[in-house]
Amino acid sequence: MSRDFVALLGTKGGPAIRPGSSMPTSNLICLDGRQIVVDCGLGVTKGLVDQDMQLKDLSMILITHQHSDHYLELGPLIHTAWTAGLTTPVEIWGPEGLDAYWRGFLASMKVDIDLRIEDEGRPDLRDLVQFHVIDAGHVLLRDGLTVSAIRTEHPPLVDCFALSFKTASTHVVFSGDTAPIAALETFAEGADLLIHEAMLKDALPALMERVGNGSDKLMAHFLRSHTFAHDAAGTAARAGVKSLALSHLIPSDDPAFTEVHWREAVHGIFDGSLIIGTDGLRIHLPIGTS
């Protein structure tokens, strides 16, 4: 995995899966040979294996916020990597309080972990993981890689972040979950690739009929906390990014709405390269290489 790329492992917005649906949010970014997992929704472990990643090489994970479709499989991923031969440290950056999830996961798996240490001679999993709290500003400066964060608008959560990954040759930005915010335009300015969450406006009424809970709260959450595809395209255009990938798609699993509808929603707004996310899609960097 020496070439730079981003793999969209899971592209569905929201935690539920149904027959025929894609998987919740997770990504792999590979820059200068460094493999970084961004978000760990359900299915992330299989998604990484499908990208030919050796799980024992897992070393760095960033979690944008504590909605389950972004961190539900964090514990199982690390545990599975451990059973696949992980013996080296794993660094995790995420919102304050994410380490409480990890402690709970370890408590739930104590019997298994202790047995495998004793019976299989594995190192203590509890000693391998180190947490770092994300805040706005520089997150990580290491070996030519700069990772930065800004807070997004995703109420009721406050600690929800967009992430920028920069090397000497490449700049990739993940919007995280967010309503449209002007700060993201500056944050992503000139990026090679902006991966932005997106809702398809015309598809929301059908989605409410199909999966709604009988109240208007879900729709209200969507409208105040997420971004329509045409607004994501506007952000990309004003930021002057080279390529825009739509992911965390709402909806991602309605057969009545296809890639054509997503492209129509942003037509005439963003003139750069447009990618409609699908599970397992690998985006080579620079865009257009293979």
PDB file of C-alpha atoms in Angstrom:
ATOM      1  CA  MET A   1       0.000   0.000   0.000  1.00  0.00           C
ATOM      2  CA  SER A   2       2.763   2.467  -0.870  1.00  0.00           C
ATOM      3  CA  ARG A   3       0.661   4.653  -3.199  1.00  0.00           C
ATOM      4  CA  ASP A   4      -1.351   7.512  -1.709  1.00  0.00           C
ATOM      5  CA  PHE A   5      -5.085   6.896  -1.693  1.00  0.00           C
ATOM      6  CA  VAL A   6      -8.305   7.200   0.267  1.00  0.00           C
ATOM      7  CA  ALA A   7     -10.583   4.167   0.500  1.00  0.00           C
ATOM      8  CA  LEU A   8     -14.218   4.812   1.364  1.00  0.00           C
ATOM      9  CA  LEU A   9     -14.931   1.658   3.344  1.00  0.00           C
ATOM     10  CA  GLY A  10     -18.457   2.568   4.464  1.00  0.00           C
ATOM     11  CA  THR A  11     -20.494   5.336   2.856  1.00  0.00           C
ATOM     12  CA  LYS A  12     -23.904   5.147   4.515  1.00  0.00           C
ATOM     13  CA  GLY A  13     -25.139   7.929   6.760  1.00  0.00           C
ATOM     14  CA  GLY A  14     -26.637   6.578   9.968  1.00  0.00           C
ATOM     15  CA  PRO A  15     -26.156   3.381  11.983  1.00  0.00           C
ATOM     16  CA  ALA A  16     -28.880   1.064  10.697  1.00  0.00           C
ATOM     17  CA  ILE A  17     -28.296  -1.475   7.951  1.00  0.00           C
ATOM     18  CA  ARG A  18     -30.950  -3.306   5.978  1.00  0.00           C
ATOM     19  CA  PRO A  19     -30.966  -5.785   3.102  1.00  0.00           C
ATOM     20  CA  GLY A  20     -29.255  -4.129   0.158  1.00  0.00           C
ATOM     21  CA  SER A  21     -27.828  -1.211   2.103  1.00  0.00           C
ATOM     22  CA  SER A  22     -24.266   0.006   2.256  1.00  0.00           C
ATOM     23  CA  MET A  23     -22.299   0.118   5.513  1.00  0.00           C
ATOM     24  CA  PRO A  24     -21.884   2.998   7.989  1.00  0.00           C
ATOM     25  CA  THR A  25     -18.984   5.393   7.950  1.00  0.00           C
ATOM     26  CA  SER A  26     -15.365   4.308   7.884  1.00  0.00           C
ATOM     27  CA  ASN A  27     -12.351   5.253   5.783  1.00  0.00           C
ATOM     28  CA  LEU A  28      -8.721   4.380   5.208  1.00  0.00           C
ATOM     29  CA  ILE A  29      -6.255   7.055   4.134  1.00  0.00           C
ATOM     30  CA  CYS A  30      -2.778   6.050   3.040  1.00  0.00           C
ATOM     31  CA  LEU A  31      -0.193   8.849   2.762  1.00  0.00           C
ATOM     32  CA  ASP A  32       3.525   8.247   2.253  1.00  0.00           C
ATOM     33  CA  GLY A  33       3.041   4.628   3.301  1.00  0.00           C
ATOM     34  CA  ARG A  34       1.280   5.556   6.553  1.00  0.00           C
ATOM     35  CA  GLN A  35      -2.105   3.857   7.015  1.00  0.00           C
ATOM     36  CA  ILE A  36      -4.679   5.842   8.995  1.00  0.00           C
ATOM     37  CA  VAL A  37      -8.232   4.758   9.783  1.00  0.00           C
ATOM     38  CA  VAL A  38     -10.799   7.560   9.947  1.00  0.00           C
ATOM     39  CA  ASP A  39     -13.986   6.532  11.780  1.00  0.00           C
ATOM     40  CA  CYS A  40     -14.967   2.993  12.685  1.00  0.00           C
ATOM     41  CA  GLY A  41     -18.590   2.363  11.823  1.00  0.00           C
ATOM     42  CA  LEU A  42     -19.971  -1.143  11.560  1.00  0.00           C
ATOM     43  CA  GLY A  43     -18.035  -3.098   8.932  1.00  0.00           C
ATOM     44  CA  VAL A  44     -14.713  -1.270   9.217  1.00  0.00           C
ATOM     45  CA  THR A  45     -12.707  -4.429   9.964  1.00  0.00           C
ATOM     46  CA  LYS A  46     -13.870  -6.306   6.867  1.00  0.00           C
ATOM     47  CA  GLY A  47     -13.498  -3.119   4.837  1.00  0.00           C
ATOM     48  CA  LEU A  48      -9.827  -2.816   5.797  1.00  0.00           C
ATOM     49  CA  VAL A  49      -9.145  -6.457   4.969  1.00  0.00           C
ATOM     50  CA  ASP A  50     -10.837  -5.979   1.603  1.00  0.00           C
ATOM     51  CA  GLN A  51      -8.292  -3.197   0.952  1.00  0.00           C
ATOM     52  CA  ASP A  52      -5.520  -5.772   1.538  1.00  0.00           C
ATOM     53  CA  MET A  53      -4.484  -4.212   4.827  1.00  0.00           C
ATOM     54  CA  GLN A  54      -2.831  -6.517   7.327  1.00  0.00           C
ATOM     55  CA  LEU A  55      -4.738  -5.838  10.546  1.00  0.00           C
ATOM     56  CA  LYS A  56      -1.607  -6.490  12.620  1.00  0.00           C
ATOM     57  CA  ASP A  57      -0.213  -3.288  11.052  1.00  0.00           C
ATOM     58  CA  LEU A  58      -2.985  -1.145  12.563  1.00  0.00           C
ATOM     59  CA  SER A  59      -1.338   1.835  14.253  1.00  0.00           C
ATOM     60  CA  MET A  60      -3.428   5.011  13.966  1.00  0.00           C
ATOM     61  CA  ILE A  61      -7.160   5.721  14.213  1.00  0.00           C
ATOM     62  CA  LEU A  62      -9.062   9.010  14.284  1.00  0.00           C
ATOM     63  CA  ILE A  63     -12.707   9.253  15.339  1.00  0.00           C
ATOM     64  CA  THR A  64     -14.581  12.391  14.303  1.00  0.00           C
ATOM     65  CA  HIS A  65     -17.388  12.196  16.895  1.00  0.00           C
ATOM     66  CA  GLN A  66     -19.365   9.905  19.149  1.00  0.00           C
ATOM     67  CA  HIS A  67     -22.307   8.870  17.039  1.00  0.00           C
ATOM     68  CA  SER A  68     -22.432   5.095  16.778  1.00  0.00           C
ATOM     69  CA  ASP A  69     -22.111   5.006  12.994  1.00  0.00           C
ATOM     70  CA  HIS A  70     -18.625   6.471  13.472  1.00  0.00           C
ATOM     71  CA  TYR A  71     -17.200   4.423  16.364  1.00  0.00           C
ATOM     72  CA  LEU A  72     -19.343   1.330  17.046  1.00  0.00           C
ATOM     73  CA  GLU A  73     -16.679  -1.065  15.720  1.00  0.00           C
ATOM     74  CA  LEU A  74     -13.632   0.651  17.233  1.00  0.00           C
ATOM     75  CA  GLY A  75     -13.228  -1.958  19.965  1.00  0.00           C
ATOM     76  CA  PRO A  76     -13.904  -4.991  17.757  1.00  0.00           C
ATOM     77  CA  LEU A  77     -11.450  -3.674  15.140  1.00  0.00           C
ATOM     78  CA  ILE A  78      -8.613  -3.387  17.638  1.00  0.00           C
ATOM     79  CA  HIS A  79      -9.439  -6.734  19.246  1.00  0.00           C
ATOM     80  CA  THR A  80      -9.580  -8.470  15.856  1.00  0.00           C
ATOM     81  CA  ALA A  81      -6.266  -6.884  14.871  1.00  0.00           C
ATOM     82  CA  TRP A  82      -4.816  -8.229  18.130  1.00  0.00           C
ATOM     83  CA  THR A  83      -5.990 -11.750  17.331  1.00  0.00           C
ATOM     84  CA  ALA A  84      -4.468 -11.286  13.853  1.00  0.00           C
ATOM     85  CA  GLY A  85      -1.021 -10.664  15.339  1.00  0.00           C
ATOM     86  CA  LEU A  86      -0.989  -7.038  16.513  1.00  0.00           C
ATOM     87  CA  THR A  87       1.840  -6.532  19.014  1.00  0.00           C
ATOM     88  CA  THR A  88       2.663  -2.848  18.456  1.00  0.00           C
ATOM     89  CA  PRO A  89       0.988   0.296  19.842  1.00  0.00           C
ATOM     90  CA  VAL A  90      -2.220   1.740  18.421  1.00  0.00           C
ATOM     91  CA  GLU A  91      -2.771   5.481  18.822  1.00  0.00           C
ATOM     92  CA  ILE A  92      -6.338   6.773  18.829  1.00  0.00           C
ATOM     93  CA  TRP A  93      -7.378  10.400  18.475  1.00  0.00           C
ATOM     94  CA  GLY A  94     -10.970  11.267  19.237  1.00  0.00           C
ATOM     95  CA  PRO A  95     -13.385  13.430  21.226  1.00  0.00           C
ATOM     96  CA  GLU A  96     -13.076  13.702  24.973  1.00  0.00           C
ATOM     97  CA  GLY A  97     -14.717  10.696  26.627  1.00  0.00           C
ATOM     98  CA  LEU A  98     -13.990   8.198  23.850  1.00  0.00           C
ATOM     99  CA  ASP A  99     -11.636   6.351  26.188  1.00  0.00           C
ATOM    100  CA  ALA A 100     -14.645   5.488  28.380  1.00  0.00           C
ATOM    101  CA  TYR A 101     -16.031   3.469  25.469  1.00  0.00           C
ATOM    102  CA  TRP A 102     -12.728   1.587  25.271  1.00  0.00           C
ATOM    103  CA  ARG A 103     -12.693   0.825  28.989  1.00  0.00           C
ATOM    104  CA  GLY A 104     -16.233  -0.506  28.706  1.00  0.00           C
ATOM    105  CA  PHE A 105     -15.266  -2.676  25.736  1.00  0.00           C
ATOM    106  CA  LEU A 106     -12.272  -4.077  27.622  1.00  0.00           C
ATOM    107  CA  ALA A 107     -14.495  -4.879  30.609  1.00  0.00           C
ATOM    108  CA  SER A 108     -16.964  -6.693  28.355  1.00  0.00           C
ATOM    109  CA  MET A 109     -14.170  -8.790  26.817  1.00  0.00           C
ATOM    110  CA  LYS A 110     -12.083  -9.396  29.953  1.00  0.00           C
ATOM    111  CA  VAL A 111     -12.613 -13.152  30.005  1.00  0.00           C
ATOM    112  CA  ASP A 112     -11.539 -13.554  26.384  1.00  0.00           C
ATOM    113  CA  ILE A 113      -8.582 -11.165  26.657  1.00  0.00           C
ATOM    114  CA  ASP A 114      -7.230 -12.825  29.783  1.00  0.00           C
ATOM    115  CA  LEU A 115      -7.640 -16.294  28.274  1.00  0.00           C
ATOM    116  CA  ARG A 116      -5.792 -15.377  25.089  1.00  0.00           C
ATOM    117  CA  ILE A 117      -2.930 -13.789  27.022  1.00  0.00           C
ATOM    118  CA  GLU A 118      -2.525 -16.939  29.099  1.00  0.00           C
ATOM    119  CA  ASP A 119      -3.399 -19.587  26.541  1.00  0.00           C
ATOM    120  CA  GLU A 120      -1.945 -18.048  23.357  1.00  0.00           C
ATOM    121  CA  GLY A 121       0.899 -15.949  24.757  1.00  0.00           C
ATOM    122  CA  ARG A 122      -0.372 -12.679  23.368  1.00  0.00           C
ATOM    123  CA  PRO A 123       0.714  -9.298  24.758  1.00  0.00           C
ATOM    124  CA  ASP A 124      -1.804  -7.572  26.999  1.00  0.00           C
ATOM    125  CA  LEU A 125      -4.174  -5.724  24.687  1.00  0.00           C
ATOM    126  CA  ARG A 126      -4.826  -3.185  27.433  1.00  0.00           C
ATOM    127  CA  ASP A 127      -1.210  -2.013  27.200  1.00  0.00           C
ATOM    128  CA  LEU A 128      -1.217  -1.437  23.448  1.00  0.00           C
ATOM    129  CA  VAL A 129      -3.767   1.363  23.074  1.00  0.00           C
ATOM    130  CA  GLN A 130      -3.159   5.039  23.787  1.00  0.00           C
ATOM    131  CA  PHE A 131      -5.849   7.729  23.558  1.00  0.00           C
ATOM    132  CA  HIS A 132      -5.388  11.393  22.619  1.00  0.00           C
ATOM    133  CA  VAL A 133      -8.148  14.005  22.849  1.00  0.00           C
ATOM    134  CA  ILE A 134      -8.880  15.959  19.661  1.00  0.00           C
ATOM    135  CA  ASP A 135      -9.410  19.686  19.894  1.00  0.00           C
ATOM    136  CA  ALA A 136      -9.534  22.379  17.234  1.00  0.00           C
ATOM    137  CA  GLY A 137      -6.121  23.201  15.793  1.00  0.00           C
ATOM    138  CA  HIS A 138      -3.143  20.960  15.142  1.00  0.00           C
ATOM    139  CA  VAL A 139      -3.848  17.370  16.111  1.00  0.00           C
ATOM    140  CA  LEU A 140      -0.660  15.692  14.970  1.00  0.00           C
ATOM    141  CA  LEU A 141       2.665  16.774  13.465  1.00  0.00           C
ATOM    142  CA  ARG A 142       4.815  13.796  12.546  1.00  0.00           C
ATOM    143  CA  ASP A 143       7.316  12.861   9.834  1.00  0.00           C
ATOM    144  CA  GLY A 144       5.997  15.298   7.262  1.00  0.00           C
ATOM    145  CA  LEU A 145       2.319  14.693   8.066  1.00  0.00           C
ATOM    146  CA  THR A 146       0.162  17.455   9.536  1.00  0.00           C
ATOM    147  CA  VAL A 147      -3.300  16.571  10.843  1.00  0.00           C
ATOM    148  CA  SER A 148      -5.548  19.474  11.841  1.00  0.00           C
ATOM    149  CA  ALA A 149      -9.138  19.767  13.056  1.00  0.00           C
ATOM    150  CA  ILE A 150     -11.968  22.260  13.267  1.00  0.00           C
ATOM    151  CA  ARG A 151     -15.248  21.874  15.105  1.00  0.00           C
ATOM    152  CA  THR A 152     -18.256  21.335  12.886  1.00  0.00           C
ATOM    153  CA  GLU A 153     -21.920  22.111  13.453  1.00  0.00           C
ATOM    154  CA  HIS A 154     -23.592  18.819  14.304  1.00  0.00           C
ATOM    155  CA  PRO A 155     -25.942  19.407  17.224  1.00  0.00           C
ATOM    156  CA  PRO A 156     -26.575  18.236  19.806  1.00  0.00           C
ATOM    157  CA  LEU A 157     -22.910  17.146  19.806  1.00  0.00           C
ATOM    158  CA  VAL A 158     -20.257  19.799  20.406  1.00  0.00           C
ATOM    159  CA  ASP A 159     -17.097  17.719  19.992  1.00  0.00           C
ATOM    160  CA  CYS A 160     -17.532  16.891  16.316  1.00  0.00           C
ATOM    161  CA  PHE A 161     -14.623  17.544  13.956  1.00  0.00           C
ATOM    162  CA  ALA A 162     -13.593  17.970  10.350  1.00  0.00           C
ATOM    163  CA  LEU A 163     -10.082  16.661   9.714  1.00  0.00           C
ATOM    164  CA  SER A 164      -7.314  17.815   7.377  1.00  0.00           C
ATOM    165  CA  PHE A 165      -4.404  15.564   6.343  1.00  0.00           C
ATOM    166  CA  LYS A 166      -1.477  17.338   4.700  1.00  0.00           C
ATOM    167  CA  THR A 167       1.877  16.157   3.376  1.00  0.00           C
ATOM    168  CA  ALA A 168       4.335  17.941   1.105  1.00  0.00           C
ATOM    169  CA  SER A 169       2.420  16.686  -1.922  1.00  0.00           C
ATOM    170  CA  THR A 170      -1.143  15.898  -0.826  1.00  0.00           C
ATOM    171  CA  HIS A 171      -4.024  17.572   1.028  1.00  0.00           C
ATOM    172  CA  VAL A 172      -7.153  15.600   1.942  1.00  0.00           C
ATOM    173  CA  VAL A 173     -10.042  16.889   4.077  1.00  0.00           C
ATOM    174  CA  PHE A 174     -12.900  14.981   5.699  1.00  0.00           C
ATOM    175  CA  SER A 175     -15.900  17.168   6.525  1.00  0.00           C
ATOM    176  CA  GLY A 176     -17.114  14.951   9.348  1.00  0.00           C
ATOM    177  CA  ASP A 177     -20.806  15.255  10.080  1.00  0.00           C
ATOM    178  CA  THR A 178     -21.893  18.863   9.769  1.00  0.00           C
ATOM    179  CA  ALA A 179     -24.405  21.402   8.637  1.00  0.00           C
ATOM    180  CA  PRO A 180     -22.922  23.823   6.072  1.00  0.00           C
ATOM    181  CA  ILE A 181     -20.305  26.055   7.737  1.00  0.00           C
ATOM    182  CA  ALA A 182     -18.153  28.777   6.214  1.00  0.00           C
ATOM    183  CA  ALA A 183     -15.162  27.679   8.307  1.00  0.00           C
ATOM    184  CA  LEU A 184     -14.915  24.489   6.275  1.00  0.00           C
ATOM    185  CA  GLU A 185     -14.323  26.506   3.106  1.00  0.00           C
ATOM    186  CA  THR A 186     -11.180  28.019   4.595  1.00  0.00           C
ATOM    187  CA  PHE A 187     -10.145  24.751   6.218  1.00  0.00           C
ATOM    188  CA  ALA A 188     -10.339  22.857   2.905  1.00  0.00           C
ATOM    189  CA  GLU A 189      -8.992  25.637   0.701  1.00  0.00           C
ATOM    190  CA  GLY A 190      -7.184  24.232  -2.329  1.00  0.00           C
ATOM    191  CA  ALA A 191      -7.375  20.620  -1.107  1.00  0.00           C
ATOM    192  CA  ASP A 192      -6.752  17.830  -3.566  1.00  0.00           C
ATOM    193  CA  LEU A 193      -9.787  15.990  -2.211  1.00  0.00           C
ATOM    194  CA  LEU A 194     -12.697  16.981   0.019  1.00  0.00           C
ATOM    195  CA  ILE A 195     -14.773  14.082   1.325  1.00  0.00           C
ATOM    196  CA  HIS A 196     -18.061  15.638   2.384  1.00  0.00           C
ATOM    197  CA  GLU A 197     -21.213  14.196   3.904  1.00  0.00           C
ATOM    198  CA  ALA A 198     -24.307  14.648   1.764  1.00  0.00           C
ATOM    199  CA  MET A 199     -28.098  14.356   1.827  1.00  0.00           C
ATOM    200  CA  LEU A 200     -30.279  14.107  -1.248  1.00  0.00           C
ATOM    201  CA  LYS A 201     -33.068  16.617  -0.662  1.00  0.00           C
ATOM    202  CA  ASP A 202     -35.658  15.021  -2.939  1.00  0.00           C
ATOM    203  CA  ALA A 203     -35.188  11.614  -1.273  1.00  0.00           C
ATOM    204  CA  LEU A 204     -35.805  12.659   2.332  1.00  0.00           C
ATOM    205  CA  PRO A 205     -39.627  12.431   2.326  1.00  0.00           C
ATOM    206  CA  ALA A 206     -39.466   8.823   1.105  1.00  0.00           C
ATOM    207  CA  LEU A 207     -36.793   8.068   3.703  1.00  0.00           C
ATOM    208  CA  MET A 208     -39.025   9.400   6.480  1.00  0.00           C
ATOM    209  CA  GLU A 209     -41.861   7.178   5.285  1.00  0.00           C
ATOM    210  CA  ARG A 210     -39.571   4.161   5.181  1.00  0.00           C
ATOM    211  CA  VAL A 211     -37.566   4.473   8.404  1.00  0.00           C
ATOM    212  CA  GLY A 212     -39.113   7.308  10.418  1.00  0.00           C
ATOM    213  CA  ASN A 213     -40.088   6.791  14.039  1.00  0.00           C
ATOM    214  CA  GLY A 214     -43.474   8.479  13.889  1.00  0.00           C
ATOM    215  CA  SER A 215     -42.288  11.895  15.022  1.00  0.00           C
ATOM    216  CA  ASP A 216     -40.670  14.833  13.256  1.00  0.00           C
ATOM    217  CA  LYS A 217     -37.483  14.676  15.346  1.00  0.00           C
ATOM    218  CA  LEU A 218     -35.421  12.686  12.848  1.00  0.00           C
ATOM    219  CA  MET A 219     -36.148  15.104  10.018  1.00  0.00           C
ATOM    220  CA  ALA A 220     -35.417  18.043  12.310  1.00  0.00           C
ATOM    221  CA  HIS A 221     -32.059  16.475  13.172  1.00  0.00           C
ATOM    222  CA  PHE A 222     -31.204  16.025   9.502  1.00  0.00           C
ATOM    223  CA  LEU A 223     -32.046  19.623   8.665  1.00  0.00           C
ATOM    224  CA  ARG A 224     -30.059  21.204  11.482  1.00  0.00           C
ATOM    225  CA  SER A 225     -27.102  18.822  11.596  1.00  0.00           C
ATOM    226  CA  HIS A 226     -26.318  17.647   8.044  1.00  0.00           C
ATOM    227  CA  THR A 227     -25.623  19.060   4.574  1.00  0.00           C
ATOM    228  CA  PHE A 228     -27.541  18.727   1.332  1.00  0.00           C
ATOM    229  CA  ALA A 229     -25.488  17.585  -1.666  1.00  0.00           C
ATOM    230  CA  HIS A 230     -25.897  20.937  -3.409  1.00  0.00           C
ATOM    231  CA  ASP A 231     -24.581  22.748  -0.326  1.00  0.00           C
ATOM    232  CA  ALA A 232     -21.591  20.380  -0.113  1.00  0.00           C
ATOM    233  CA  ALA A 233     -20.872  21.212  -3.750  1.00  0.00           C
ATOM    234  CA  GLY A 234     -21.070  24.912  -2.922  1.00  0.00           C
ATOM    235  CA  THR A 235     -18.570  24.463  -0.111  1.00  0.00           C
ATOM    236  CA  ALA A 236     -16.221  22.596  -2.445  1.00  0.00           C
ATOM    237  CA  ALA A 237     -16.524  25.281  -5.130  1.00  0.00           C
ATOM    238  CA  ARG A 238     -15.839  28.158  -2.753  1.00  0.00           C
ATOM    239  CA  ALA A 239     -12.917  26.264  -1.205  1.00  0.00           C
ATOM    240  CA  GLY A 240     -11.429  25.697  -4.654  1.00  0.00           C
ATOM    241  CA  VAL A 241     -10.822  21.997  -4.046  1.00  0.00           C
ATOM    242  CA  LYS A 242      -9.743  19.855  -6.980  1.00  0.00           C
ATOM    243  CA  SER A 243     -12.054  16.914  -6.266  1.00  0.00           C
ATOM    244  CA  LEU A 244     -15.181  16.314  -4.215  1.00  0.00           C
ATOM    245  CA  ALA A 245     -16.274  12.905  -2.955  1.00  0.00           C
ATOM    246  CA  LEU A 246     -19.763  12.645  -1.490  1.00  0.00           C
ATOM    247  CA  SER A 247     -20.031  10.104   1.320  1.00  0.00           C
ATOM    248  CA  HIS A 248     -22.048   9.471   4.496  1.00  0.00           C
ATOM    249  CA  LEU A 249     -24.913   9.453   2.016  1.00  0.00           C
ATOM    250  CA  ILE A 250     -28.487  10.009   3.201  1.00  0.00           C
ATOM    251  CA  PRO A 251     -30.068   7.935   1.782  1.00  0.00           C
ATOM    252  CA  SER A 252     -27.602   5.413   0.373  1.00  0.00           C
ATOM    253  CA  ASP A 253     -29.955   2.473  -0.073  1.00  0.00           C
ATOM    254  CA  ASP A 254     -33.078   3.699  -1.866  1.00  0.00           C
ATOM    255  CA  PRO A 255     -33.153   2.093  -5.344  1.00  0.00           C
ATOM    256  CA  ALA A 256     -35.370   4.908  -6.579  1.00  0.00           C
ATOM    257  CA  PHE A 257     -32.436   7.317  -6.266  1.00  0.00           C
ATOM    258  CA  THR A 258     -29.244   6.527  -8.151  1.00  0.00           C
ATOM    259  CA  GLU A 259     -25.896   8.163  -8.897  1.00  0.00           C
ATOM    260  CA  VAL A 260     -27.656  10.143 -11.603  1.00  0.00           C
ATOM    261  CA  HIS A 261     -29.774  11.910  -8.983  1.00  0.00           C
ATOM    262  CA  TRP A 262     -26.734  12.782  -6.868  1.00  0.00           C
ATOM    263  CA  ARG A 263     -24.962  14.225  -9.898  1.00  0.00           C
ATOM    264  CA  GLU A 264     -28.027  16.194 -10.918  1.00  0.00           C
ATOM    265  CA  ALA A 265     -28.221  17.669  -7.408  1.00  0.00           C
ATOM    266  CA  VAL A 266     -24.783  19.272  -7.741  1.00  0.00           C
ATOM    267  CA  HIS A 267     -24.841  20.040 -11.469  1.00  0.00           C
ATOM    268  CA  GLY A 268     -23.566  23.509 -12.279  1.00  0.00           C
ATOM    269  CA  ILE A 269     -22.325  24.165  -8.737  1.00  0.00           C
ATOM    270  CA  PHE A 270     -18.974  22.360  -8.582  1.00  0.00           C
ATOM    271  CA  ASP A 271     -16.892  22.040 -11.752  1.00  0.00           C
ATOM    272  CA  GLY A 272     -14.091  19.830 -10.424  1.00  0.00           C
ATOM    273  CA  SER A 273     -13.907  16.062 -10.317  1.00  0.00           C
ATOM    274  CA  LEU A 274     -16.999  14.622  -8.591  1.00  0.00           C
ATOM    275  CA  ILE A 275     -17.057  11.196  -6.962  1.00  0.00           C
ATOM    276  CA  ILE A 276     -20.199   9.574  -5.558  1.00  0.00           C
ATOM    277  CA  GLY A 277     -19.062   7.316  -2.752  1.00  0.00           C
ATOM    278  CA  THR A 278     -19.626   3.569  -2.746  1.00  0.00           C
ATOM    279  CA  ASP A 279     -18.376   1.035  -0.221  1.00  0.00           C
ATOM    280  CA  GLY A 280     -14.834  -0.097  -0.975  1.00  0.00           C
ATOM    281  CA  LEU A 281     -14.118   2.651  -3.506  1.00  0.00           C
ATOM    282  CA  ARG A 282     -10.420   3.491  -3.619  1.00  0.00           C
ATOM    283  CA  ILE A 283      -9.598   7.041  -4.708  1.00  0.00           C
ATOM    284  CA  HIS A 284      -5.995   7.260  -5.876  1.00  0.00           C
ATOM    285  CA  LEU A 285      -4.030  10.431  -5.233  1.00  0.00           C
ATOM    286  CA  PRO A 286      -3.369  12.482  -7.251  1.00  0.00           C
ATOM    287  CA  ILE A 287      -6.868  12.096  -8.637  1.00  0.00           C
ATOM    288  CA  GLY A 288      -6.874  10.276 -11.955  1.00  0.00           C
ATOM    289  CA  THR A 289      -3.910   8.007 -11.230  1.00  0.00           C
ATOM    290  CA  SER A 290      -4.330   4.290 -10.741  1.00  0.00           C
TER     291      SER A 290
END
